[in-house]
PDB file of C-alpha atoms in Angstrom:
ATOM      1  CA  MET A   1     -63.568 -21.828 -11.024  1.00  0.00           C
ATOM      2  CA  GLN A   2     -60.350 -20.985 -12.852  1.00  0.00           C
ATOM      3  CA  SER A   3     -60.183 -17.410 -11.603  1.00  0.00           C
ATOM      4  CA  GLY A   4     -60.692 -18.554  -8.003  1.00  0.00           C
ATOM      5  CA  ASN A   5     -57.801 -20.967  -8.417  1.00  0.00           C
ATOM      6  CA  ARG A   6     -55.619 -18.084  -9.573  1.00  0.00           C
ATOM      7  CA  VAL A   7     -56.648 -16.027  -6.561  1.00  0.00           C
ATOM      8  CA  ILE A   8     -55.755 -18.878  -4.177  1.00  0.00           C
ATOM      9  CA  SER A   9     -52.483 -19.584  -5.987  1.00  0.00           C
ATOM     10  CA  ILE A  10     -51.093 -16.280  -4.703  1.00  0.00           C
ATOM     11  CA  ALA A  11     -51.490 -17.552  -1.133  1.00  0.00           C
ATOM     12  CA  ARG A  12     -49.876 -20.864  -2.016  1.00  0.00           C
ATOM     13  CA  LEU A  13     -46.978 -19.122  -3.793  1.00  0.00           C
ATOM     14  CA  ILE A  14     -46.144 -16.915  -0.808  1.00  0.00           C
ATOM     15  CA  TYR A  15     -46.581 -19.745   1.697  1.00  0.00           C
ATOM     16  CA  SER A  16     -44.383 -22.176  -0.233  1.00  0.00           C
ATOM     17  CA  TRP A  17     -41.718 -19.511  -0.928  1.00  0.00           C
ATOM     18  CA  ASP A  18     -41.410 -18.619   2.749  1.00  0.00           C
ATOM     19  CA  ASN A  19     -41.713 -22.160   4.121  1.00  0.00           C
ATOM     20  CA  LEU A  20     -40.070 -24.195   1.341  1.00  0.00           C
ATOM     21  CA  ARG A  21     -42.974 -26.641   1.338  1.00  0.00           C
ATOM     22  CA  MET A  22     -46.553 -26.975   0.165  1.00  0.00           C
ATOM     23  CA  ASP A  23     -49.555 -27.124   2.453  1.00  0.00           C
ATOM     24  CA  SER A  24     -53.319 -26.789   2.238  1.00  0.00           C
ATOM     25  CA  ASN A  25     -55.138 -23.786   0.868  1.00  0.00           C
ATOM     26  CA  ASP A  26     -56.454 -23.139   4.382  1.00  0.00           C
ATOM     27  CA  ARG A  27     -52.948 -22.990   5.823  1.00  0.00           C
ATOM     28  CA  ALA A  28     -51.649 -20.820   2.985  1.00  0.00           C
ATOM     29  CA  VAL A  29     -54.452 -18.284   3.447  1.00  0.00           C
ATOM     30  CA  ALA A  30     -54.010 -18.270   7.232  1.00  0.00           C
ATOM     31  CA  TYR A  31     -50.308 -17.607   6.660  1.00  0.00           C
ATOM     32  CA  LEU A  32     -51.121 -14.537   4.551  1.00  0.00           C
ATOM     33  CA  HIS A  33     -53.077 -13.157   7.477  1.00  0.00           C
ATOM     34  CA  GLN A  34     -49.999 -13.662   9.669  1.00  0.00           C
ATOM     35  CA  VAL A  35     -47.516 -11.941   7.354  1.00  0.00           C
ATOM     36  CA  GLN A  36     -49.905  -9.309   5.893  1.00  0.00           C
ATOM     37  CA  PRO A  37     -48.138  -8.641   2.553  1.00  0.00           C
ATOM     38  CA  GLN A  38     -48.324  -4.934   1.775  1.00  0.00           C
ATOM     39  CA  GLY A  39     -50.534  -4.119  -1.199  1.00  0.00           C
ATOM     40  CA  LEU A  40     -52.141  -7.569  -1.322  1.00  0.00           C
ATOM     41  CA  ASP A  41     -55.930  -7.517  -0.995  1.00  0.00           C
ATOM     42  CA  LEU A  42     -56.820 -10.469   1.232  1.00  0.00           C
ATOM     43  CA  GLN A  43     -60.596 -10.195   0.739  1.00  0.00           C
ATOM     44  CA  PRO A  44     -60.704 -11.931  -2.658  1.00  0.00           C
ATOM     45  CA  ILE A  45     -58.314 -14.604  -1.391  1.00  0.00           C
ATOM     46  CA  ASP A  46     -60.534 -15.231   1.640  1.00  0.00           C
ATOM     47  CA  MET A  47     -63.621 -15.336  -0.561  1.00  0.00           C
ATOM     48  CA  ALA A  48     -61.999 -17.726  -3.057  1.00  0.00           C
ATOM     49  CA  LEU A  49     -61.164 -20.048  -0.166  1.00  0.00           C
ATOM     50  CA  ALA A  50     -64.743 -19.778   1.124  1.00  0.00           C
ATOM     51  CA  CYS A  51     -65.957 -20.603  -2.371  1.00  0.00           C
ATOM     52  CA  ARG A  52     -63.767 -23.707  -2.473  1.00  0.00           C
ATOM     53  CA  GLN A  53     -65.333 -24.674   0.872  1.00  0.00           C
ATOM     54  CA  GLU A  54     -68.807 -24.180  -0.679  1.00  0.00           C
ATOM     55  CA  LYS A  55     -69.567 -21.203   1.603  1.00  0.00           C
ATOM     56  CA  CYS A  56     -70.146 -18.820  -1.301  1.00  0.00           C
ATOM     57  CA  SER A  57     -70.453 -18.937  -5.056  1.00  0.00           C
ATOM     58  CA  ALA A  58     -68.017 -18.265  -7.857  1.00  0.00           C
ATOM     59  CA  GLU A  59     -70.180 -15.271  -8.754  1.00  0.00           C
ATOM     60  CA  ASP A  60     -69.422 -13.816  -5.311  1.00  0.00           C
ATOM     61  CA  VAL A  61     -65.707 -14.019  -6.044  1.00  0.00           C
ATOM     62  CA  PHE A  62     -66.097 -12.647  -9.580  1.00  0.00           C
ATOM     63  CA  SER A  63     -68.263  -9.762  -8.349  1.00  0.00           C
ATOM     64  CA  LEU A  64     -65.279  -8.361  -6.446  1.00  0.00           C
ATOM     65  CA  GLY A  65     -63.666  -7.522  -9.782  1.00  0.00           C
ATOM     66  CA  THR A  66     -60.243  -8.467  -8.456  1.00  0.00           C
ATOM     67  CA  ASP A  67     -57.314  -7.232 -10.527  1.00  0.00           C
ATOM     68  CA  LEU A  68     -55.225 -10.399 -10.704  1.00  0.00           C
ATOM     69  CA  VAL A  69     -52.275  -8.601 -12.268  1.00  0.00           C
ATOM     70  CA  ARG A  70     -52.159  -6.157  -9.349  1.00  0.00           C
ATOM     71  CA  GLN A  71     -52.452  -9.044  -6.889  1.00  0.00           C
ATOM     72  CA  TYR A  72     -49.537 -10.880  -8.523  1.00  0.00           C
ATOM     73  CA  GLU A  73     -47.467  -7.698  -8.627  1.00  0.00           C
ATOM     74  CA  ALA A  74     -48.071  -7.222  -4.889  1.00  0.00           C
ATOM     75  CA  ALA A  75     -47.090 -10.854  -4.259  1.00  0.00           C
ATOM     76  CA  VAL A  76     -43.882 -10.537  -6.297  1.00  0.00           C
ATOM     77  CA  ALA A  77     -43.004  -7.267  -4.550  1.00  0.00           C
ATOM     78  CA  PHE A  78     -43.500  -8.979  -1.188  1.00  0.00           C
ATOM     79  CA  LEU A  79     -41.375 -11.972  -2.200  1.00  0.00           C
ATOM     80  CA  ALA A  80     -38.607  -9.649  -3.397  1.00  0.00           C
ATOM     81  CA  THR A  81     -38.198  -8.504   0.218  1.00  0.00           C
ATOM     82  CA  ARG A  82     -37.815 -12.066   1.522  1.00  0.00           C
ATOM     83  CA  PRO A  83     -34.480 -13.860   1.952  1.00  0.00           C
TER      84      PRO A  83
END
């Protein structure tokens, strides 16, 4: 589930940048819902987490057709606004 890992890594990147520490995927995704980064589509991130928890399949995540480049650009733009 390489692509799913890349989707989740956006959550982990933002969480660790803002908090200067690592935590679980669950906590990182919950944090994204708290800070609501503009331009970041949370649906594929939520689905990738659900897939890791065996609540859906990798095909469900892939079927979203998530543009990973756009997701990373949104994450970098969000981080550029952070201290």
